[in-house]
Tab-separated table of C-alpha atoms in Angstrom:
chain	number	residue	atom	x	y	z
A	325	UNK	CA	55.099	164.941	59.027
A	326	UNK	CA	53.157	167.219	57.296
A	327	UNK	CA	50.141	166.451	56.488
A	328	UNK	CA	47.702	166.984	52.992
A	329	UNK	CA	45.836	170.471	52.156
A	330	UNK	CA	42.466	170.763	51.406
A	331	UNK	CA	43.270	170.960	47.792
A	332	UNK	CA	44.758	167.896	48.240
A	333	UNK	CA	41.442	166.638	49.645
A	334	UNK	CA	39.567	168.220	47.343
A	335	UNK	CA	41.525	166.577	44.344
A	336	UNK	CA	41.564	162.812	45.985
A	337	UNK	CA	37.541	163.356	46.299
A	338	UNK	CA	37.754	164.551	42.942
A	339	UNK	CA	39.960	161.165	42.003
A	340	UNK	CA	42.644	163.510	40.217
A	341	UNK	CA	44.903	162.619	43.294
A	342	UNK	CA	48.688	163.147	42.487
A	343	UNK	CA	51.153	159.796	43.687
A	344	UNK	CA	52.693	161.595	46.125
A	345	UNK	CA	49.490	162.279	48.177
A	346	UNK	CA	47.780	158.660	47.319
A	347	UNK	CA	51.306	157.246	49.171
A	348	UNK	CA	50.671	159.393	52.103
A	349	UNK	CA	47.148	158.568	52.525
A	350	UNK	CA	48.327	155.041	52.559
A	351	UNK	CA	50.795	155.677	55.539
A	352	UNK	CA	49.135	158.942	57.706
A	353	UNK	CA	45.997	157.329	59.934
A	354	UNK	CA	45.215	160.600	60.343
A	355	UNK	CA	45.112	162.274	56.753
A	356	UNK	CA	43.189	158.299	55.887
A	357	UNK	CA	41.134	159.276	58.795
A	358	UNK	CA	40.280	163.036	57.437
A	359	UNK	CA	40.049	161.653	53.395
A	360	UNK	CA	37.016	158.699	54.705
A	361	UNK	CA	35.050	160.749	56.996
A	362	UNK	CA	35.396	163.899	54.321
A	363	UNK	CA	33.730	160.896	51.751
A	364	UNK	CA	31.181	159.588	53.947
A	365	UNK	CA	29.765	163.146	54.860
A	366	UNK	CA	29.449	163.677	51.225
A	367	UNK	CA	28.221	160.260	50.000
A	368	UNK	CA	25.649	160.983	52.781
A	369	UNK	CA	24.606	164.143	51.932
A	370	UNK	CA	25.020	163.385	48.196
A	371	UNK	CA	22.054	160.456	48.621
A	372	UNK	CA	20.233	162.605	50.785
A	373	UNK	CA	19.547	165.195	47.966
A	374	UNK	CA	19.374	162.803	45.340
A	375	UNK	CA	16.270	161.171	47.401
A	376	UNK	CA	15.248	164.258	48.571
A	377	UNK	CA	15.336	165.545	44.506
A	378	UNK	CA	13.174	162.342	43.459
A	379	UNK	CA	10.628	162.202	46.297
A	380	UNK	CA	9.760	165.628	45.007
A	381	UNK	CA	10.106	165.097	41.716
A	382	UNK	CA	7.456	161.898	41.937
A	383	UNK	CA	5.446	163.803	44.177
A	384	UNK	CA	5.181	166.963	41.340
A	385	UNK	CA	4.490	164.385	38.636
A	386	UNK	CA	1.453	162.707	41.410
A	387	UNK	CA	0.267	166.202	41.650
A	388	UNK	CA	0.100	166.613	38.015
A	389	UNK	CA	-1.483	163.283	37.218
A	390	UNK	CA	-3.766	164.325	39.887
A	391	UNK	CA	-4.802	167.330	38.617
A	392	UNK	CA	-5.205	166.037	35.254
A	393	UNK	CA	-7.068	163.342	36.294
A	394	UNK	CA	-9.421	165.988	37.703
A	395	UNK	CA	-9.314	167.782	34.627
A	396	UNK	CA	-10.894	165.021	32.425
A	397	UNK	CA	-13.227	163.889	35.080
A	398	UNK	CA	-14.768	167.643	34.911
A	399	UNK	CA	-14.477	168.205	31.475
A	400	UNK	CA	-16.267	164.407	30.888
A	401	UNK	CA	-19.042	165.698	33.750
A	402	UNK	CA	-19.490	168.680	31.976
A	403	UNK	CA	-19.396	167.280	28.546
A	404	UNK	CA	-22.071	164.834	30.078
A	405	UNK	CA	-24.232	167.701	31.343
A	406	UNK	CA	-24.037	169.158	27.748
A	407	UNK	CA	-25.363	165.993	26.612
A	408	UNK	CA	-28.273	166.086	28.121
A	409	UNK	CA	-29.123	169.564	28.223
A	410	UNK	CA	-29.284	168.867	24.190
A	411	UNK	CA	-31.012	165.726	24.646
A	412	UNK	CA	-33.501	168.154	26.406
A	413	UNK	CA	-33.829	171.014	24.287
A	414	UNK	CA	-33.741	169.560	21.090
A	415	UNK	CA	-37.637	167.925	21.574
A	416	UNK	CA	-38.270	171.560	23.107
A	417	UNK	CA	-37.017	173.325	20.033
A	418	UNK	CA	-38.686	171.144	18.030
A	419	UNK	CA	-42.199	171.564	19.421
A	420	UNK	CA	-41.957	175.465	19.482
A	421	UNK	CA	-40.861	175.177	16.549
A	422	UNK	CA	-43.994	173.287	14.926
A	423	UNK	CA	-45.689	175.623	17.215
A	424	UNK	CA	-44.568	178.312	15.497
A	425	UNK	CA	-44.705	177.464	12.153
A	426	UNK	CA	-47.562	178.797	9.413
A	427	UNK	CA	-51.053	176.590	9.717
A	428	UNK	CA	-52.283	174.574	6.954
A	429	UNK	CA	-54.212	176.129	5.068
A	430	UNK	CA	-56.758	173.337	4.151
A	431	UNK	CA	-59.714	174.954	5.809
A	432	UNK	CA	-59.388	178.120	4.496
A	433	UNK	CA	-58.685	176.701	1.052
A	434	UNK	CA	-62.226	174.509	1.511
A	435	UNK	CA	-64.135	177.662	2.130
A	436	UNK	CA	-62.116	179.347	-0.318
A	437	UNK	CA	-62.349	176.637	-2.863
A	438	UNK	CA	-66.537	176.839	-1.870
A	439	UNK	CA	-66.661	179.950	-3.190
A	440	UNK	CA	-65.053	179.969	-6.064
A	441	UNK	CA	-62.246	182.898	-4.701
A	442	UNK	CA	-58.562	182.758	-4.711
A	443	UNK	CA	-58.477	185.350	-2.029
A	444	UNK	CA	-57.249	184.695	1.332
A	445	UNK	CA	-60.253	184.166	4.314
A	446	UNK	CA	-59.454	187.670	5.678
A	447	UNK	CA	-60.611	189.390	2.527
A	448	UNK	CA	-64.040	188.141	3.021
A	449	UNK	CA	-66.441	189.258	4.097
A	450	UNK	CA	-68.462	188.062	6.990
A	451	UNK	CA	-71.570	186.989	4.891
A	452	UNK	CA	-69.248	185.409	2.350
A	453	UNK	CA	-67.349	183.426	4.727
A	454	UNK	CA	-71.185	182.303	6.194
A	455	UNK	CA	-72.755	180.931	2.950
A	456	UNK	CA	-69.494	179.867	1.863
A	457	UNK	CA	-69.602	177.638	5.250
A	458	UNK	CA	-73.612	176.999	4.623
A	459	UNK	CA	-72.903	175.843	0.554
A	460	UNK	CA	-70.055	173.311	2.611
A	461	UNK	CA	-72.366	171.945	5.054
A	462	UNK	CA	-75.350	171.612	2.524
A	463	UNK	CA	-73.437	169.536	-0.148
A	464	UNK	CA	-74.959	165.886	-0.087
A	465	UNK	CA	-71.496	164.600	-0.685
A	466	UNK	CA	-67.952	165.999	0.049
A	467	UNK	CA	-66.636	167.872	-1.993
A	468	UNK	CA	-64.112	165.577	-3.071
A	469	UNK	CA	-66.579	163.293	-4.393
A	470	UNK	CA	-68.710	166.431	-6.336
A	471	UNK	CA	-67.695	164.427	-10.338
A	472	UNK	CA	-69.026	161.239	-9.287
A	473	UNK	CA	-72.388	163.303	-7.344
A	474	UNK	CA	-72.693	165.367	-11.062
A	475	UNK	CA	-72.525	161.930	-12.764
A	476	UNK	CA	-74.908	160.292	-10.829
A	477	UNK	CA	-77.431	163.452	-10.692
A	478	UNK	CA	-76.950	163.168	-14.650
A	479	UNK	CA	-77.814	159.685	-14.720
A	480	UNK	CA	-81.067	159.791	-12.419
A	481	UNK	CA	-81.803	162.897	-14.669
A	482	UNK	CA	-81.650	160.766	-17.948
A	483	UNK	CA	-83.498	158.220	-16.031
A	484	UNK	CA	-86.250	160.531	-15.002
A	485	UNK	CA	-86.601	161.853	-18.462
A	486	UNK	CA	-86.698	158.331	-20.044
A	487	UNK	CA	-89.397	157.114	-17.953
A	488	UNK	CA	-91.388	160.613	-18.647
A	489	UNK	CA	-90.508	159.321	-22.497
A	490	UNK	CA	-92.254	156.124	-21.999
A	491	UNK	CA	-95.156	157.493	-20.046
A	492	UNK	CA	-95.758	159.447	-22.592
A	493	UNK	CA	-95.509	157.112	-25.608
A	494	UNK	CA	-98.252	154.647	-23.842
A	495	UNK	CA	-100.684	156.938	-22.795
A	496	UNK	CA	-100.296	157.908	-26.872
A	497	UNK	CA	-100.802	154.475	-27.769
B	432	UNK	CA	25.856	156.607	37.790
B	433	UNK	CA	21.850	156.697	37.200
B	434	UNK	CA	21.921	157.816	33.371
B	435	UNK	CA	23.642	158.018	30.447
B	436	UNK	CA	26.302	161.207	31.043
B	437	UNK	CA	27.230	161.209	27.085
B	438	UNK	CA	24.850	160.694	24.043
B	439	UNK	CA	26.191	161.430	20.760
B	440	UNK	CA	25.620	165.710	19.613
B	441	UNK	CA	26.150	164.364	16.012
B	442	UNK	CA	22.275	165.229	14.611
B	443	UNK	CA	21.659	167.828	16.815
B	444	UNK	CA	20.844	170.807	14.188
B	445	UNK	CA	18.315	167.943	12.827
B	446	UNK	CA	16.674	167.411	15.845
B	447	UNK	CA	12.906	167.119	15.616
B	448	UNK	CA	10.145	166.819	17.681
B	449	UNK	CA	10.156	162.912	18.107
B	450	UNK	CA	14.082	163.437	18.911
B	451	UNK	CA	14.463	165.875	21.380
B	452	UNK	CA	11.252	163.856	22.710
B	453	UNK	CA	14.510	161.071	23.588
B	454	UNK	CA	16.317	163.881	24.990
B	455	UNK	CA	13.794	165.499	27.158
B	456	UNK	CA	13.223	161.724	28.449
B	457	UNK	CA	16.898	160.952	28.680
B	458	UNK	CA	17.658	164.532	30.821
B	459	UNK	CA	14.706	165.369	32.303
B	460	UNK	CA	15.262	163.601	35.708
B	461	UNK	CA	18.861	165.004	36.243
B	462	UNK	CA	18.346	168.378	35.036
B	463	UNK	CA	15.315	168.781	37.251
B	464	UNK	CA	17.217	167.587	40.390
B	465	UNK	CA	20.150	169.864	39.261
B	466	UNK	CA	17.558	172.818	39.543
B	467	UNK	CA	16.083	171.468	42.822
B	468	UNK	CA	19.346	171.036	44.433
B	469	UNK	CA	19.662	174.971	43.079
B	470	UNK	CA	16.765	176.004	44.590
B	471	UNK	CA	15.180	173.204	47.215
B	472	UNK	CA	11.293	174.084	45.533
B	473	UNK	CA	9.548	171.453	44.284
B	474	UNK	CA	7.359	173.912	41.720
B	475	UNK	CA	10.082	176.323	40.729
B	476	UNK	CA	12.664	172.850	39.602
B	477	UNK	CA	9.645	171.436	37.845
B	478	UNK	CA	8.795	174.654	36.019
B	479	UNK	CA	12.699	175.516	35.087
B	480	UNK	CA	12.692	171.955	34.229
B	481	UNK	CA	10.439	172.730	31.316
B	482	UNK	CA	11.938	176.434	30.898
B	483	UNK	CA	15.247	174.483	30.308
B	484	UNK	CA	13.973	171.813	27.513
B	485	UNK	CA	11.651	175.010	26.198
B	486	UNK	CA	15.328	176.931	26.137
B	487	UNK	CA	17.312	173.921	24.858
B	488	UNK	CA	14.437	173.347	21.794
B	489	UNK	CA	14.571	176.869	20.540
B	490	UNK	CA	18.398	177.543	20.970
B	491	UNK	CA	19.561	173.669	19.580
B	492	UNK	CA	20.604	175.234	16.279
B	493	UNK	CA	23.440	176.854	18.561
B	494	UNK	CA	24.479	173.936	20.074
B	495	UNK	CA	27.886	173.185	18.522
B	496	UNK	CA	28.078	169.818	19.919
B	497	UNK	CA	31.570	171.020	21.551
B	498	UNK	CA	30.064	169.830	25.013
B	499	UNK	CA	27.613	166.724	25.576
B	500	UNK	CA	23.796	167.325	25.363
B	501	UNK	CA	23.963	166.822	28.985
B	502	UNK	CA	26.871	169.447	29.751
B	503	UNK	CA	24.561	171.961	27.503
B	504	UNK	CA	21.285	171.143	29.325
B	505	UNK	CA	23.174	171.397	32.761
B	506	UNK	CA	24.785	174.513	31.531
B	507	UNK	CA	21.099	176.074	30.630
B	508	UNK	CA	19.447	174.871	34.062
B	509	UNK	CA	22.124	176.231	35.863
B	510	UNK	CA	21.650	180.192	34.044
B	511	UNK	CA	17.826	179.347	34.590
B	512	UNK	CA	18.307	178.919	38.554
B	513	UNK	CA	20.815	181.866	38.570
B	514	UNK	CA	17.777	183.975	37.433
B	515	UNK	CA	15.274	182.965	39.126
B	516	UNK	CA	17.205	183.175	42.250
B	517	UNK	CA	17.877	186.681	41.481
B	518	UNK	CA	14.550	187.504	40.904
B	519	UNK	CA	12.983	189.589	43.870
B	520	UNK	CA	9.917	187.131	44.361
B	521	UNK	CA	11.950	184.049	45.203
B	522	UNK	CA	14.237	186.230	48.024
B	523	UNK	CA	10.506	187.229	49.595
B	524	UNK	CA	9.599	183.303	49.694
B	525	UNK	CA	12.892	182.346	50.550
B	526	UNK	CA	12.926	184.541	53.539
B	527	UNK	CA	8.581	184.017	54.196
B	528	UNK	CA	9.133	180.036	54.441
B	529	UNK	CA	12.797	179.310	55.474
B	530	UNK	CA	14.461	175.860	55.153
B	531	UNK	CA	15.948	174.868	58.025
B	532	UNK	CA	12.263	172.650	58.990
B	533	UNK	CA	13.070	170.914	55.711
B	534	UNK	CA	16.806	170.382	56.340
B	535	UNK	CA	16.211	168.550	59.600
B	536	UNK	CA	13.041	166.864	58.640
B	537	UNK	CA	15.610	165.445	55.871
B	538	UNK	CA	18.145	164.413	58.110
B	539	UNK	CA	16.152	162.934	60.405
B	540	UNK	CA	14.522	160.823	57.526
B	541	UNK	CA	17.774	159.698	56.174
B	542	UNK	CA	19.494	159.124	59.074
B	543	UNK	CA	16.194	156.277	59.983
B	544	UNK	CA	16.718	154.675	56.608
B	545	UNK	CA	20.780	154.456	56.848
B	546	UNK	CA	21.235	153.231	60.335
B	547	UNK	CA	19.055	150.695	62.310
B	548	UNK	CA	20.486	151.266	65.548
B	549	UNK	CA	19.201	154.301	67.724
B	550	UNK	CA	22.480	155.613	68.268
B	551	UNK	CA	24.214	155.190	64.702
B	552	UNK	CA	20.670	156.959	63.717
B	553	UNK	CA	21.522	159.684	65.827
B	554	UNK	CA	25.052	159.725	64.793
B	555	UNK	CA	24.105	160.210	61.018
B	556	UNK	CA	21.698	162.581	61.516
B	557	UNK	CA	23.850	164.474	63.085
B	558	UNK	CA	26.780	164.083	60.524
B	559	UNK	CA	23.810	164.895	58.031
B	560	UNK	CA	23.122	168.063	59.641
B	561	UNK	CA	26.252	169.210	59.814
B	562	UNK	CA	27.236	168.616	56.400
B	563	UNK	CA	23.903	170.549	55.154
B	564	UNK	CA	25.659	173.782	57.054
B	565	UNK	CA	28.509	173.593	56.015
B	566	UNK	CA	27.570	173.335	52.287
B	567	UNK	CA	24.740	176.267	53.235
B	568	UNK	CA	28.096	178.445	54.387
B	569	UNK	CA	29.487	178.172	50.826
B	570	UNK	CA	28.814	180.891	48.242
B	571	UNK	CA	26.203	179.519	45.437
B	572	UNK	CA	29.022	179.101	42.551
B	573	UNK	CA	31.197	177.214	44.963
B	574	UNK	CA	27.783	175.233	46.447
B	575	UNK	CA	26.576	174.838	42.289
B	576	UNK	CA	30.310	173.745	41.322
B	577	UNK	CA	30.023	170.831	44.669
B	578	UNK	CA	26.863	169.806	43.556
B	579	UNK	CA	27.674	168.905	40.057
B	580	UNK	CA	30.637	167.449	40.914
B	581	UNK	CA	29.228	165.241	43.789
B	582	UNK	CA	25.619	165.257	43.065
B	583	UNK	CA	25.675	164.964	39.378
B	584	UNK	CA	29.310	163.259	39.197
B	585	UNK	CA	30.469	165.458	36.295
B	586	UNK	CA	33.921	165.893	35.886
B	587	UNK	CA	35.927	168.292	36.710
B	588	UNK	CA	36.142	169.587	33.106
B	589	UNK	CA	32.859	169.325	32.495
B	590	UNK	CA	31.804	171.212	35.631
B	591	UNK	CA	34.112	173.948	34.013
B	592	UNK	CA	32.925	174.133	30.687
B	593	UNK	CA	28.998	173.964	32.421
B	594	UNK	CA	29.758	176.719	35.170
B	595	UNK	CA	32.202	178.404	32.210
B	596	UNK	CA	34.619	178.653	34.799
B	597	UNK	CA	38.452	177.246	34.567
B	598	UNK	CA	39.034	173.974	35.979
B	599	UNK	CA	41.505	175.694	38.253
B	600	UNK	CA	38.351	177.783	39.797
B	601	UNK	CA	36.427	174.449	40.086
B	602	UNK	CA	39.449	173.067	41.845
B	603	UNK	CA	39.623	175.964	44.135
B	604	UNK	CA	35.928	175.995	45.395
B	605	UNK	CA	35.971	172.481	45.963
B	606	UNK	CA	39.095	173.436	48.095
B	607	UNK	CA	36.976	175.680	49.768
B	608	UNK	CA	33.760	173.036	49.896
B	609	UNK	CA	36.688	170.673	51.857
B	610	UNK	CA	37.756	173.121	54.063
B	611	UNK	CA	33.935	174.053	55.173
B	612	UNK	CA	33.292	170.844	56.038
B	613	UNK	CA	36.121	170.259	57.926
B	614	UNK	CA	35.716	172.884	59.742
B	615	UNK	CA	32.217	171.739	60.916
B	616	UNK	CA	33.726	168.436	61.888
B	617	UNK	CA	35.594	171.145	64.133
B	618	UNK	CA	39.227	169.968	62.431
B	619	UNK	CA	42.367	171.366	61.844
């Protein structure tokens, strides 16, 4: 009896099997023998790889979620850091920046204003600047108030000279 | 069978984004363990994984739709492990690392999960073993052509038009896939 070829094998694993070797399968223990341990070997090492492919194919995608995961968690820390470092600065910036800015110029326009000159305080002179500050200090009111201090020096004025008025009309009488 | 083997080529030149989205999804399992069973590296199948989808994207306007998606895809994986096994880097790592640790790690492994007895576990892992050499003494067209018949469960014509190969040449190396193992089993 002869028995099948590997093409033969090779074409029953491959289920394109012609009738004439599927009939001597069926009768030849040995070629039967041969065609099921030939499919067991490679349903075995067919599952093997298959496993073999997924176990590293979920183990890649674990390493990538993984490192992703560590991804966001350092760009959140960092993004965090950021945060703060602005939530630190910004008060910073802002005081050197008031710190830096031009001063009021309120005094210097009150000792200008006192003397009656648009210049700026640098262009005085030191006497200037020292009655301008002695005029300042002398005022009886501020200067703010100077309208109603002219009214009222007015009115005790024309009070004065109506009493000298009066004086004088009775001492005529 | 695990997935699909067919979907329909009809709308491939329309293909956008949100489609070949389905595709990648649909694919992307078998075509990766197509490339690892290539190249047994975890990185290298995940990278030619997306080299392959990258490949598929750009090219789809040459896709015919003679083939299936799937016959395509496996046909672009397959050039993709060809070259990267050709490249000088992966013979240095090849060589540096060596597989046989892996093989019988493997073996072992499957062997435990297949058969609760001690000696039907020893028995398998043995059969497992010897199956792994004798597919390791086949050249890598006859080893790609036995994987994507057995592995993948392509048919024979469609293991031809992927490899670009007659079906008579397919037929031949599985001939010659047969006759290796048998010959580990120490047959006739």
């Amino acid at each position: 009896m002869k028995h099948l070829t590997d093409d033969q094998y090779a074409e029953w694993l491959s289920g394109v099997s012609t009738q004439e070797a599927l009939a001597h399968l069926e009768e030849c223990p040995h070629c039967h023998g041969v065609a099921t341990a030939l499919r067991a070997d490679i349903t075995r090492y067919t599952l093997a790889r298959r496993k073999q492919a997924r176990q590293a194919r979920v183990a890649h995608l674990a390493k990538d979620f993984v490192s992703q995961k560590a991804i966001a968690s350092h760009r959140l820390r960092w993004a965090g850091v950021a945060a703060l470092a602005l939530l630190l600065a910004a008060p910073t910036a802002w005081m050197m920046r008031t710190a830096h800015a031009p001063e009021a110029p309120s005094p210097q326009v009150n000792v200008a204003g006192a003397s009656g000159s648009s210049q700026p305080s640098h262009a005085m002179s030191d006497d200037e600047l020292l009655e301008a500050v002695n005029n300042d200090l002398s005022r009886e009111v501020p200067q703010a108030l100077a309208p109603v201090s002219v009214i009222t020096v007015a009115r005790n004025k024309m009070a004065a000279s109506a009493i000298a008025v009066n004086k004088t009309s009775s001492s005529q009488e | 069978m695990e997935e699909t083997l067919i979907i329909p080529a009809m709308s491939h030149r329309g293909w956008n984004g949100a489609e070949f989205d389905d595709v990648v999804r649909e694919h992307q399992s078998r075509i990766y363990r197509v490339l690892w069973c290539e190249l047994r590296d975890d990185e290298a199948a995940a990278t030619l994984t997306q080299d392959c989808f990258l490949k598929a994207y750009r090219g789809r306007a040459e896709f015919r739709g003679d083939s299936s998606v799937q016959t395509w895809l496996v046909r672009i994986a397959i050039n993709l492990a060809r070259d990267y096994q050709r490249s000088r880097r992966h013979r240095f790592w090849r060589k540096l690392l060596g597989g046989n640790a892996k093989e019988a790690e493997l073996a072992t492994e499957m062997a435990e999960d297949n058969a609760p007895l001690a000696d039907r576990a020893l028995i398998a892992r043995q059969q497992l073993e010897r199956t792994m050499a004798a597919v390791a003494t086949l050249s890598p067209q006859q080893r790609t052509v036995f994987h994507l018949r057995f592995i993948e469960e392509l048919s024979l014509e469609e293991v031809a038009t992927t490899m670009g190969i007659e079906i008579g040449t397919v037929k031949s190396h599985l001939s010659r896939a047969v006759k290796a193992l048998r010959q580990q089993r120490n047959e006739p």
